[in-house]
Amino acid sequence: MRTKSAEQKLIAAARTPATAAEAHYWLGRIYDFKGNKAEGAFPGFHEEVSFRPRAEAEFKLAGTPKPEWIAEGEAVENALKAADAALAKQQATPNAPASQIRAAIEARIKARPDPMTYVAGANALLARNGDLPFVLRLAADGRVVGDRFIWENESSYKLDGKVRGSLDRNAAVFADIAGWALFLQGDLQTAEQRLAEAARLYRNVDATNQLHLAELSRKKNDLETAREHYLTALGLAGITPPQRDQARVALADVQAKSGENPADFEKWLAATLDRKREERRKALVSNMAGRRLPALGLKDLQGNNVDLRAERGNVVLLNFFSAW
Amino acid sequence: MKFILVSLDDDPARLERYVAERKFAMPVARFSREQAANVFNVHDTPTTFYVDASGTIRYQVTGVEPHGDAVDRVTWYIETLKAQRN
């Protein structure tokens, strides 16, 4: 899926008579994907209507496709399907040894390095606490691969804000994977840095990440922080039923350790989640992330102009405060 | 990189005392709470916007985060935005 690079090479190849027909055929396939098949094919992807006539034009220039071109495309797709199936089989085998899972991940990456393989592969190993050094490598490589995937397919995201959001999500996914692998390895300090990094990129709305932070805080005996993260996770729509059960049991334990009466737990939890939901709703409604900074002239205390527009090209930290 | 502080204080005397005491090295602007709500959708202090080089607000942090050291945290946001392609 190195779409942009492939497109550039094919446009060059289309200028040479000997390779022109085949290059037009593959350009047609790319534009057909962008124009007709991209919708939802990957998270954040949309079809681009403007590519439909371009696909038609390229197919016209290619003429009748040769059977070997079609066969080549099918061979690639079949190799991917076979590697996917081999990895899925390892994932579904409860006692699959880490070495076999790793081999299946490596084979799938060799077939085509898709970001999702890094995520799925790392999660399969994390669930079995297997080969954590390899998980950390998958997290580091996956971040790079994911960034490249997004830039190579930039126009499928349509809006710049969506590209940014996808880049943040990509970085968050792999920071969380690395953080959890480090936690399992016992390196709590670095684990916390990576998990907190993921939380910022996720804007605190990923349940798995919040549960990881909660577990880490509980391990450090920081009950107050653990409580906050469990509550955040329990208030999120994306939490799975097993995660919810796990969080409730852990939170009850945190409350008991904090000296709270177990008999009050359910009532306390319901009231607290209601309050948190309302807080989150307010925060979401008022969140300005992704919006342009209003171009507005301010005055400083000496009466000088502070022009926000003049700061284009600079990273700006704008802090609203009140004196206490 | 530019730091801008915006005070939402009603009481100018208290603000002046605070600014004199803290000796901020960055400009301190004033804005009313009502204007902040209307223009910036800011209803609580402290609220921090981290704005990228294209002028888009990329992160908004309201209140105090439950984890991490403050200096490290602010540094992380700034370095993340500085490192990004636009």
mmCIF file of C-alpha atoms in Angstrom:
data_model
loop_
_atom_site.group_PDB
_atom_site.id
_atom_site.type_symbol
_atom_site.label_atom_id
_atom_site.label_comp_id
_atom_site.label_asym_id
_atom_site.label_seq_id
_atom_site.Cartn_x
_atom_site.Cartn_y
_atom_site.Cartn_z
ATOM 1 C CA MET A 1 0.000 0.000 0.000
ATOM 2 C CA ARG A 2 2.788 2.461 -0.842
ATOM 3 C CA THR A 3 0.293 4.219 -3.048
ATOM 4 C CA LYS A 4 1.990 7.566 -3.575
ATOM 5 C CA SER A 5 5.396 6.034 -4.392
ATOM 6 C CA ALA A 6 3.814 3.447 -6.678
ATOM 7 C CA GLU A 7 1.792 6.103 -8.487
ATOM 8 C CA GLN A 8 4.892 8.211 -9.141
ATOM 9 C CA LYS A 9 6.838 5.219 -10.508
ATOM 10 C CA LEU A 10 3.936 4.153 -12.705
ATOM 11 C CA ILE A 11 3.490 7.659 -14.124
ATOM 12 C CA ALA A 12 7.180 7.568 -15.081
ATOM 13 C CA ALA A 13 6.819 4.071 -16.581
ATOM 14 C CA ALA A 14 3.802 5.220 -18.611
ATOM 15 C CA ARG A 15 6.091 7.588 -20.528
ATOM 16 C CA THR A 16 8.183 4.688 -21.901
ATOM 17 C CA PRO A 17 6.385 2.994 -24.815
ATOM 18 C CA ALA A 18 7.547 -0.510 -23.836
ATOM 19 C CA THR A 19 6.025 -0.287 -20.330
ATOM 20 C CA ALA A 20 3.239 2.221 -20.984
ATOM 21 C CA ALA A 21 0.298 -0.184 -21.376
ATOM 22 C CA GLU A 22 1.022 -2.124 -18.189
ATOM 23 C CA ALA A 23 1.731 1.087 -16.242
ATOM 24 C CA HIS A 24 -1.638 2.509 -17.319
ATOM 25 C CA TYR A 25 -3.320 -0.725 -16.239
ATOM 26 C CA TRP A 26 -1.853 -0.537 -12.707
ATOM 27 C CA LEU A 27 -2.597 3.196 -12.474
ATOM 28 C CA GLY A 28 -6.168 2.291 -13.410
ATOM 29 C CA ARG A 29 -6.240 -0.263 -10.582
ATOM 30 C CA ILE A 30 -4.952 2.313 -8.070
ATOM 31 C CA TYR A 31 -7.430 4.988 -9.191
ATOM 32 C CA ASP A 32 -10.253 2.435 -9.222
ATOM 33 C CA PHE A 33 -9.410 1.619 -5.595
ATOM 34 C CA LYS A 34 -9.275 5.302 -4.641
ATOM 35 C CA GLY A 35 -12.449 6.133 -6.522
ATOM 36 C CA ASN A 36 -14.626 3.090 -5.865
ATOM 37 C CA LYS A 37 -13.211 0.792 -3.188
ATOM 38 C CA ALA A 38 -11.487 2.961 -0.581
ATOM 39 C CA GLU A 39 -14.578 3.733 1.539
ATOM 40 C CA GLY A 40 -13.880 2.159 4.922
ATOM 41 C CA ALA A 41 -11.188 -0.142 3.465
ATOM 42 C CA PHE A 42 -8.903 1.164 6.231
ATOM 43 C CA PRO A 43 -9.856 3.306 9.241
ATOM 44 C CA GLY A 44 -10.486 6.880 8.085
ATOM 45 C CA PHE A 45 -10.448 6.052 4.341
ATOM 46 C CA HIS A 46 -12.994 7.551 1.938
ATOM 47 C CA GLU A 47 -13.592 7.001 -1.752
ATOM 48 C CA GLU A 48 -12.684 9.959 -3.933
ATOM 49 C CA VAL A 49 -15.206 10.513 -6.698
ATOM 50 C CA SER A 50 -12.716 12.502 -8.768
ATOM 51 C CA PHE A 51 -10.658 9.338 -9.327
ATOM 52 C CA ARG A 52 -13.443 7.434 -11.118
ATOM 53 C CA PRO A 53 -13.011 9.105 -14.533
ATOM 54 C CA ARG A 54 -9.245 8.906 -14.094
ATOM 55 C CA ALA A 55 -9.471 5.157 -13.561
ATOM 56 C CA GLU A 56 -11.545 4.806 -16.726
ATOM 57 C CA ALA A 57 -9.074 6.896 -18.706
ATOM 58 C CA GLU A 58 -6.120 4.795 -17.526
ATOM 59 C CA PHE A 59 -7.866 1.502 -18.341
ATOM 60 C CA LYS A 60 -8.640 2.876 -21.808
ATOM 61 C CA LEU A 61 -4.969 3.757 -22.373
ATOM 62 C CA ALA A 62 -3.942 0.296 -21.140
ATOM 63 C CA GLY A 63 -6.112 -1.496 -23.695
ATOM 64 C CA THR A 64 -7.059 -5.115 -23.059
ATOM 65 C CA PRO A 65 -5.130 -6.248 -19.975
ATOM 66 C CA LYS A 66 -2.752 -9.134 -20.541
ATOM 67 C CA PRO A 67 -3.582 -12.308 -18.552
ATOM 68 C CA GLU A 68 -0.185 -12.195 -16.825
ATOM 69 C CA TRP A 69 -0.912 -8.737 -15.344
ATOM 70 C CA ILE A 70 -4.145 -9.999 -13.842
ATOM 71 C CA ALA A 71 -2.409 -13.161 -12.648
ATOM 72 C CA GLU A 72 0.316 -11.093 -10.977
ATOM 73 C CA GLY A 73 -2.264 -9.106 -9.019
ATOM 74 C CA GLU A 74 -4.059 -12.267 -7.974
ATOM 75 C CA ALA A 75 -0.800 -13.916 -6.875
ATOM 76 C CA VAL A 76 -0.061 -11.018 -4.520
ATOM 77 C CA GLU A 77 -3.578 -11.123 -3.080
ATOM 78 C CA ASN A 78 -3.432 -14.899 -2.614
ATOM 79 C CA ALA A 79 -0.058 -14.697 -0.842
ATOM 80 C CA LEU A 80 -1.534 -12.115 1.559
ATOM 81 C CA LYS A 81 -4.610 -14.243 2.203
ATOM 82 C CA ALA A 82 -2.452 -17.310 2.921
ATOM 83 C CA ALA A 83 -0.211 -15.354 5.338
ATOM 84 C CA ASP A 84 -3.297 -13.871 7.047
ATOM 85 C CA ALA A 85 -4.802 -17.339 7.450
ATOM 86 C CA ALA A 86 -1.570 -18.751 8.893
ATOM 87 C CA LEU A 87 -1.400 -15.932 11.461
ATOM 88 C CA ALA A 88 -5.094 -16.267 12.350
ATOM 89 C CA LYS A 89 -4.574 -19.996 12.917
ATOM 90 C CA GLN A 90 -1.744 -19.323 15.371
ATOM 91 C CA GLN A 91 -3.847 -16.701 17.172
ATOM 92 C CA ALA A 92 -6.737 -19.141 17.529
ATOM 93 C CA THR A 93 -4.519 -21.885 18.969
ATOM 94 C CA PRO A 94 -4.596 -21.460 22.779
ATOM 95 C CA ASN A 95 -1.208 -23.050 23.446
ATOM 96 C CA ALA A 96 0.604 -21.860 20.340
ATOM 97 C CA PRO A 97 4.248 -21.296 21.265
ATOM 98 C CA ALA A 98 5.507 -17.706 20.948
ATOM 99 C CA SER A 99 8.122 -18.797 18.408
ATOM 100 C CA GLN A 100 5.425 -20.054 16.008
ATOM 101 C CA ILE A 101 3.323 -16.913 16.431
ATOM 102 C CA ARG A 102 6.414 -14.835 15.760
ATOM 103 C CA ALA A 103 7.213 -16.808 12.606
ATOM 104 C CA ALA A 104 3.652 -16.265 11.339
ATOM 105 C CA ILE A 105 3.869 -12.510 12.078
ATOM 106 C CA GLU A 106 7.218 -12.230 10.306
ATOM 107 C CA ALA A 107 5.902 -14.112 7.261
ATOM 108 C CA ARG A 108 2.859 -11.815 7.041
ATOM 109 C CA ILE A 109 5.027 -8.696 7.362
ATOM 110 C CA LYS A 110 7.288 -10.041 4.627
ATOM 111 C CA ALA A 111 4.281 -10.518 2.337
ATOM 112 C CA ARG A 112 3.256 -6.913 2.948
ATOM 113 C CA PRO A 113 4.032 -4.748 5.977
ATOM 114 C CA ASP A 114 0.527 -3.555 6.901
ATOM 115 C CA PRO A 115 0.225 -1.620 10.186
ATOM 116 C CA MET A 116 -2.630 -3.869 11.372
ATOM 117 C CA THR A 117 -0.338 -6.919 11.340
ATOM 118 C CA TYR A 118 1.975 -5.227 13.815
ATOM 119 C CA VAL A 119 -0.965 -4.450 16.130
ATOM 120 C CA ALA A 120 -2.613 -7.875 15.875
ATOM 121 C CA GLY A 121 0.717 -9.710 16.151
ATOM 122 C CA ALA A 122 1.846 -7.712 19.196
ATOM 123 C CA ASN A 123 -1.522 -8.232 20.910
ATOM 124 C CA ALA A 124 -1.401 -11.998 20.277
ATOM 125 C CA LEU A 125 2.004 -12.164 21.989
ATOM 126 C CA LEU A 126 1.008 -9.786 24.824
ATOM 127 C CA ALA A 127 -2.041 -11.925 25.615
ATOM 128 C CA ARG A 128 0.332 -14.872 26.142
ATOM 129 C CA ASN A 129 3.099 -12.834 27.789
ATOM 130 C CA GLY A 130 5.382 -14.237 25.068
ATOM 131 C CA ASP A 131 8.538 -12.854 23.408
ATOM 132 C CA LEU A 132 8.219 -9.327 24.844
ATOM 133 C CA PRO A 133 11.453 -8.050 23.213
ATOM 134 C CA PHE A 134 9.906 -8.895 19.829
ATOM 135 C CA VAL A 135 6.696 -7.087 20.872
ATOM 136 C CA LEU A 136 8.761 -3.964 21.601
ATOM 137 C CA ARG A 137 10.329 -4.244 18.159
ATOM 138 C CA LEU A 138 6.899 -4.619 16.564
ATOM 139 C CA ALA A 139 5.776 -1.491 18.441
ATOM 140 C CA ALA A 140 8.767 0.547 17.230
ATOM 141 C CA ASP A 141 8.611 -0.702 13.623
ATOM 142 C CA GLY A 142 4.806 -0.562 13.525
ATOM 143 C CA ARG A 143 4.801 3.121 14.414
ATOM 144 C CA VAL A 144 7.106 3.877 11.453
ATOM 145 C CA VAL A 145 5.175 1.604 9.085
ATOM 146 C CA GLY A 146 1.868 3.146 10.172
ATOM 147 C CA ASP A 147 3.096 6.704 9.661
ATOM 148 C CA ARG A 148 4.345 5.780 6.193
ATOM 149 C CA PHE A 149 1.078 4.045 5.337
ATOM 150 C CA ILE A 150 -0.879 7.180 6.259
ATOM 151 C CA TRP A 151 1.346 9.524 4.236
ATOM 152 C CA GLU A 152 1.383 7.148 1.246
ATOM 153 C CA ASN A 153 -2.425 7.158 1.234
ATOM 154 C CA GLU A 154 -2.897 10.726 2.394
ATOM 155 C CA SER A 155 -5.598 11.752 -0.058
ATOM 156 C CA SER A 156 -7.852 8.849 0.986
ATOM 157 C CA TYR A 157 -8.258 10.613 4.346
ATOM 158 C CA LYS A 158 -9.559 13.668 2.467
ATOM 159 C CA LEU A 159 -9.171 16.207 5.224
ATOM 160 C CA ASP A 160 -5.888 17.242 6.748
ATOM 161 C CA GLY A 161 -7.430 16.993 10.206
ATOM 162 C CA LYS A 162 -8.174 13.326 9.555
ATOM 163 C CA VAL A 163 -4.593 12.618 8.548
ATOM 164 C CA ARG A 164 -3.438 14.220 11.792
ATOM 165 C CA GLY A 165 -5.977 12.244 13.783
ATOM 166 C CA SER A 166 -4.859 9.022 12.098
ATOM 167 C CA LEU A 167 -1.189 9.792 12.777
ATOM 168 C CA ASP A 168 -1.993 10.425 16.450
ATOM 169 C CA ARG A 169 -3.993 7.213 16.663
ATOM 170 C CA ASN A 170 -1.179 5.253 15.019
ATOM 171 C CA ALA A 171 1.375 6.663 17.470
ATOM 172 C CA ALA A 172 -1.009 5.981 20.375
ATOM 173 C CA VAL A 173 -1.627 2.336 19.422
ATOM 174 C CA PHE A 174 2.064 1.505 19.358
ATOM 175 C CA ALA A 175 2.956 3.593 22.443
ATOM 176 C CA ASP A 176 0.328 1.625 24.386
ATOM 177 C CA ILE A 177 1.624 -1.729 23.086
ATOM 178 C CA ALA A 178 5.203 -0.795 24.008
ATOM 179 C CA GLY A 179 4.080 0.494 27.418
ATOM 180 C CA TRP A 180 2.236 -2.708 28.259
ATOM 181 C CA ALA A 181 5.148 -4.904 27.103
ATOM 182 C CA LEU A 182 7.477 -2.845 29.329
ATOM 183 C CA PHE A 183 5.031 -3.238 32.232
ATOM 184 C CA LEU A 184 5.036 -7.018 31.753
ATOM 185 C CA GLN A 185 8.837 -6.896 31.689
ATOM 186 C CA GLY A 186 8.773 -5.051 35.032
ATOM 187 C CA ASP A 187 10.125 -1.693 33.821
ATOM 188 C CA LEU A 188 7.401 0.401 35.464
ATOM 189 C CA GLN A 189 8.999 3.787 34.913
ATOM 190 C CA THR A 190 9.430 3.541 31.142
ATOM 191 C CA ALA A 191 6.102 1.720 30.915
ATOM 192 C CA GLU A 192 4.371 4.677 32.570
ATOM 193 C CA GLN A 193 5.979 7.152 30.152
ATOM 194 C CA ARG A 194 4.791 5.220 27.119
ATOM 195 C CA LEU A 195 1.287 4.558 28.478
ATOM 196 C CA ALA A 196 0.882 8.230 29.448
ATOM 197 C CA GLU A 197 2.065 9.226 25.970
ATOM 198 C CA ALA A 198 -0.623 6.979 24.476
ATOM 199 C CA ALA A 199 -3.237 8.500 26.811
ATOM 200 C CA ARG A 200 -2.435 12.027 25.607
ATOM 201 C CA LEU A 201 -2.598 10.977 21.956
ATOM 202 C CA TYR A 202 -5.859 9.122 22.588
ATOM 203 C CA ARG A 203 -7.128 12.140 24.570
ATOM 204 C CA ASN A 204 -7.920 9.702 27.388
ATOM 205 C CA VAL A 205 -10.713 7.959 25.485
ATOM 206 C CA ASP A 206 -9.243 4.493 24.896
ATOM 207 C CA ALA A 207 -10.453 1.881 27.377
ATOM 208 C CA THR A 208 -7.560 -0.574 26.926
ATOM 209 C CA ASN A 209 -5.027 2.179 27.484
ATOM 210 C CA GLN A 210 -6.877 3.455 30.580
ATOM 211 C CA LEU A 211 -6.947 -0.082 32.007
ATOM 212 C CA HIS A 212 -3.216 -0.433 31.396
ATOM 213 C CA LEU A 213 -2.593 2.822 33.266
ATOM 214 C CA ALA A 214 -4.890 1.658 36.070
ATOM 215 C CA GLU A 215 -3.045 -1.663 36.414
ATOM 216 C CA LEU A 216 0.278 0.127 36.477
ATOM 217 C CA SER A 217 -0.902 2.554 39.179
ATOM 218 C CA ARG A 218 -2.250 -0.339 41.239
ATOM 219 C CA LYS A 219 1.085 -2.120 40.956
ATOM 220 C CA LYS A 220 2.765 1.059 42.247
ATOM 221 C CA ASN A 221 0.173 1.167 45.048
ATOM 222 C CA ASP A 222 -1.010 4.576 43.821
ATOM 223 C CA LEU A 223 -4.657 3.853 44.591
ATOM 224 C CA GLU A 224 -5.960 7.322 43.809
ATOM 225 C CA THR A 225 -4.598 7.335 40.247
ATOM 226 C CA ALA A 226 -5.653 3.713 39.727
ATOM 227 C CA ARG A 227 -9.204 4.654 40.761
ATOM 228 C CA GLU A 228 -9.325 7.536 38.246
ATOM 229 C CA HIS A 229 -8.202 5.331 35.359
ATOM 230 C CA TYR A 230 -10.597 2.481 36.211
ATOM 231 C CA LEU A 231 -13.445 4.975 36.393
ATOM 232 C CA THR A 232 -12.446 6.559 33.084
ATOM 233 C CA ALA A 233 -12.279 3.126 31.431
ATOM 234 C CA LEU A 234 -15.676 2.115 32.846
ATOM 235 C CA GLY A 235 -17.243 5.289 31.493
ATOM 236 C CA LEU A 236 -16.043 4.718 27.919
ATOM 237 C CA ALA A 237 -18.276 3.268 25.212
ATOM 238 C CA GLY A 238 -15.395 1.250 23.720
ATOM 239 C CA ILE A 239 -14.854 -0.982 26.764
ATOM 240 C CA THR A 240 -15.502 -4.707 26.113
ATOM 241 C CA PRO A 241 -17.627 -6.784 28.534
ATOM 242 C CA PRO A 242 -14.618 -8.810 29.835
ATOM 243 C CA GLN A 243 -12.697 -5.558 30.362
ATOM 244 C CA ARG A 244 -15.676 -4.106 32.233
ATOM 245 C CA ASP A 245 -15.808 -7.112 34.570
ATOM 246 C CA GLN A 246 -12.084 -6.952 35.127
ATOM 247 C CA ALA A 247 -12.219 -3.211 35.886
ATOM 248 C CA ARG A 248 -15.117 -3.582 38.346
ATOM 249 C CA VAL A 249 -13.353 -6.301 40.317
ATOM 250 C CA ALA A 250 -10.109 -4.322 40.390
ATOM 251 C CA LEU A 251 -11.892 -1.105 41.365
ATOM 252 C CA ALA A 252 -13.747 -2.844 44.205
ATOM 253 C CA ASP A 253 -10.355 -4.003 45.439
ATOM 254 C CA VAL A 254 -8.961 -0.453 45.223
ATOM 255 C CA GLN A 255 -11.946 0.892 47.199
ATOM 256 C CA ALA A 256 -11.588 -1.798 49.872
ATOM 257 C CA LYS A 257 -7.868 -1.064 50.193
ATOM 258 C CA SER A 258 -8.715 2.645 50.533
ATOM 259 C CA GLY A 259 -10.901 1.811 53.558
ATOM 260 C CA GLU A 260 -14.298 2.184 51.839
ATOM 261 C CA ASN A 261 -17.196 -0.016 52.881
ATOM 262 C CA PRO A 262 -17.731 -2.798 50.266
ATOM 263 C CA ALA A 263 -21.491 -2.556 50.850
ATOM 264 C CA ASP A 264 -21.502 0.973 49.380
ATOM 265 C CA PHE A 265 -19.552 0.039 46.255
ATOM 266 C CA GLU A 266 -22.341 -0.367 43.678
ATOM 267 C CA LYS A 267 -24.126 2.809 44.712
ATOM 268 C CA TRP A 268 -20.899 4.799 44.776
ATOM 269 C CA LEU A 269 -19.872 3.453 41.373
ATOM 270 C CA ALA A 270 -23.185 4.323 39.696
ATOM 271 C CA ALA A 271 -23.191 7.867 41.110
ATOM 272 C CA THR A 272 -19.535 8.467 40.253
ATOM 273 C CA LEU A 273 -19.910 7.199 36.671
ATOM 274 C CA ASP A 274 -22.929 9.488 36.178
ATOM 275 C CA ARG A 275 -20.947 12.469 37.385
ATOM 276 C CA LYS A 276 -17.955 11.563 35.192
ATOM 277 C CA ARG A 277 -20.145 11.108 32.140
ATOM 278 C CA GLU A 278 -21.515 14.600 32.566
ATOM 279 C CA GLU A 279 -18.002 16.024 32.999
ATOM 280 C CA ARG A 280 -16.807 14.236 29.888
ATOM 281 C CA ARG A 281 -19.762 15.394 27.844
ATOM 282 C CA LYS A 282 -18.999 18.985 28.785
ATOM 283 C CA ALA A 283 -15.304 18.535 28.023
ATOM 284 C CA LEU A 284 -16.017 16.970 24.610
ATOM 285 C CA VAL A 285 -18.445 19.694 23.609
ATOM 286 C CA SER A 286 -15.944 22.394 24.469
ATOM 287 C CA ASN A 287 -12.821 20.686 23.093
ATOM 288 C CA MET A 288 -11.177 22.809 20.416
ATOM 289 C CA ALA A 289 -8.655 20.206 19.186
ATOM 290 C CA GLY A 290 -8.649 20.099 15.392
ATOM 291 C CA ARG A 291 -10.059 23.624 15.045
ATOM 292 C CA ARG A 292 -8.220 26.668 13.762
ATOM 293 C CA LEU A 293 -6.973 29.037 16.408
ATOM 294 C CA PRO A 294 -9.296 32.055 16.176
ATOM 295 C CA ALA A 295 -7.444 34.921 14.502
ATOM 296 C CA LEU A 296 -7.934 37.524 17.128
ATOM 297 C CA GLY A 297 -5.927 40.465 18.335
ATOM 298 C CA LEU A 298 -5.345 40.513 22.092
ATOM 299 C CA LYS A 299 -3.753 43.209 24.229
ATOM 300 C CA ASP A 300 -1.144 42.486 26.833
ATOM 301 C CA LEU A 301 -1.036 44.224 30.215
ATOM 302 C CA GLN A 302 1.146 47.017 28.811
ATOM 303 C CA GLY A 303 -1.362 47.635 26.022
ATOM 304 C CA ASN A 304 0.782 46.060 23.261
ATOM 305 C CA ASN A 305 -0.912 43.956 20.593
ATOM 306 C CA VAL A 306 -0.569 40.180 20.842
ATOM 307 C CA ASP A 307 -1.461 39.014 17.341
ATOM 308 C CA LEU A 308 -2.230 35.293 17.149
ATOM 309 C CA ARG A 309 -2.158 35.356 13.331
ATOM 310 C CA ALA A 310 1.463 36.498 13.392
ATOM 311 C CA GLU A 311 2.387 33.206 15.033
ATOM 312 C CA ARG A 312 1.736 31.004 11.959
ATOM 313 C CA GLY A 313 4.846 28.919 11.440
ATOM 314 C CA ASN A 314 5.441 28.702 15.180
ATOM 315 C CA VAL A 315 4.288 26.121 17.666
ATOM 316 C CA VAL A 316 2.243 28.085 20.211
ATOM 317 C CA LEU A 317 1.323 27.302 23.783
ATOM 318 C CA LEU A 318 -1.685 29.396 24.723
ATOM 319 C CA ASN A 319 -2.547 29.110 28.405
ATOM 320 C CA PHE A 320 -5.732 30.533 29.897
ATOM 321 C CA PHE A 321 -5.337 31.071 33.607
ATOM 322 C CA SER A 322 -6.671 32.997 36.530
ATOM 323 C CA ALA A 323 -4.640 34.356 39.416
ATOM 324 C CA TRP A 324 -5.243 32.831 42.805
ATOM 325 C CA MET B 1 8.011 28.360 19.773
ATOM 326 C CA LYS B 2 5.868 30.970 21.462
ATOM 327 C CA PHE B 3 4.256 31.013 24.891
ATOM 328 C CA ILE B 4 1.252 33.246 25.453
ATOM 329 C CA LEU B 5 -0.596 33.584 28.733
ATOM 330 C CA VAL B 6 -4.170 34.803 28.787
ATOM 331 C CA SER B 7 -5.598 35.925 32.092
ATOM 332 C CA LEU B 8 -9.326 35.565 32.613
ATOM 333 C CA ASP B 9 -9.309 37.521 35.864
ATOM 334 C CA ASP B 10 -12.088 39.924 36.777
ATOM 335 C CA ASP B 11 -9.947 41.732 39.322
ATOM 336 C CA PRO B 12 -7.073 43.653 37.677
ATOM 337 C CA ALA B 13 -5.410 44.441 41.005
ATOM 338 C CA ARG B 14 -5.140 40.777 41.935
ATOM 339 C CA LEU B 15 -3.807 39.940 38.463
ATOM 340 C CA GLU B 16 -1.148 42.663 38.720
ATOM 341 C CA ARG B 17 0.025 41.364 42.081
ATOM 342 C CA TYR B 18 0.200 37.844 40.685
ATOM 343 C CA VAL B 19 2.108 38.854 37.533
ATOM 344 C CA ALA B 20 4.532 40.994 39.529
ATOM 345 C CA GLU B 21 5.176 38.095 41.875
ATOM 346 C CA ARG B 22 5.663 35.476 39.151
ATOM 347 C CA LYS B 23 7.750 37.640 36.763
ATOM 348 C CA PHE B 24 6.540 35.774 33.652
ATOM 349 C CA ALA B 25 8.959 35.843 30.725
ATOM 350 C CA MET B 26 6.124 35.701 28.180
ATOM 351 C CA PRO B 27 3.369 38.131 27.244
ATOM 352 C CA VAL B 28 0.324 38.151 29.479
ATOM 353 C CA ALA B 29 -2.871 39.144 27.696
ATOM 354 C CA ARG B 30 -6.244 39.824 29.267
ATOM 355 C CA PHE B 31 -9.573 38.517 28.149
ATOM 356 C CA SER B 32 -12.968 38.379 29.811
ATOM 357 C CA ARG B 33 -14.481 35.035 30.828
ATOM 358 C CA GLU B 34 -17.444 35.719 28.585
ATOM 359 C CA GLN B 35 -15.223 36.408 25.561
ATOM 360 C CA ALA B 36 -13.120 33.317 26.294
ATOM 361 C CA ALA B 37 -16.264 31.199 26.297
ATOM 362 C CA ASN B 38 -17.588 32.753 23.081
ATOM 363 C CA VAL B 39 -14.396 32.940 21.043
ATOM 364 C CA PHE B 40 -12.248 30.096 22.377
ATOM 365 C CA ASN B 41 -14.902 27.836 23.895
ATOM 366 C CA VAL B 42 -12.905 27.975 27.123
ATOM 367 C CA HIS B 43 -15.011 27.653 30.272
ATOM 368 C CA ASP B 44 -12.469 26.618 32.902
ATOM 369 C CA THR B 45 -8.993 27.589 33.985
ATOM 370 C CA PRO B 46 -6.383 26.362 33.615
ATOM 371 C CA THR B 47 -6.885 25.459 29.969
ATOM 372 C CA THR B 48 -3.965 25.092 27.593
ATOM 373 C CA PHE B 49 -4.064 24.998 23.797
ATOM 374 C CA TYR B 50 -1.106 23.494 21.968
ATOM 375 C CA VAL B 51 -1.216 25.007 18.482
ATOM 376 C CA ASP B 52 0.766 23.618 15.535
ATOM 377 C CA ALA B 53 2.691 25.678 12.992
ATOM 378 C CA SER B 54 -0.286 25.767 10.615
ATOM 379 C CA GLY B 55 -2.405 27.506 13.254
ATOM 380 C CA THR B 56 -4.544 24.472 14.166
ATOM 381 C CA ILE B 57 -5.225 23.724 17.820
ATOM 382 C CA ARG B 58 -3.938 20.187 18.155
ATOM 383 C CA TYR B 59 -4.317 19.456 21.850
ATOM 384 C CA GLN B 60 -6.434 20.993 24.552
ATOM 385 C CA VAL B 61 -5.663 20.234 28.155
ATOM 386 C CA THR B 62 -8.165 21.429 30.728
ATOM 387 C CA GLY B 63 -7.408 21.184 34.417
ATOM 388 C CA VAL B 64 -4.630 18.991 35.716
ATOM 389 C CA GLU B 65 -3.832 15.630 34.168
ATOM 390 C CA PRO B 66 -3.948 12.717 36.583
ATOM 391 C CA HIS B 67 -0.529 11.408 35.648
ATOM 392 C CA GLY B 68 2.939 12.529 34.733
ATOM 393 C CA ASP B 69 5.175 15.365 35.771
ATOM 394 C CA ALA B 70 4.079 18.827 34.585
ATOM 395 C CA VAL B 71 7.357 19.878 32.925
ATOM 396 C CA ASP B 72 7.725 16.544 31.143
ATOM 397 C CA ARG B 73 4.144 16.744 29.997
ATOM 398 C CA VAL B 74 4.352 20.249 28.561
ATOM 399 C CA THR B 75 7.663 19.362 26.919
ATOM 400 C CA TRP B 76 6.103 16.285 25.353
ATOM 401 C CA TYR B 77 3.306 18.270 23.693
ATOM 402 C CA ILE B 78 5.689 20.916 22.382
ATOM 403 C CA GLU B 79 8.267 18.436 21.082
ATOM 404 C CA THR B 80 5.539 16.334 19.461
ATOM 405 C CA LEU B 81 4.215 19.325 17.541
ATOM 406 C CA LYS B 82 7.680 20.597 16.614
ATOM 407 C CA ALA B 83 8.617 17.195 15.189
ATOM 408 C CA GLN B 84 5.535 16.934 12.990
ATOM 409 C CA ARG B 85 5.442 17.579 9.273
ATOM 410 C CA ASN B 86 2.823 20.030 8.175
#
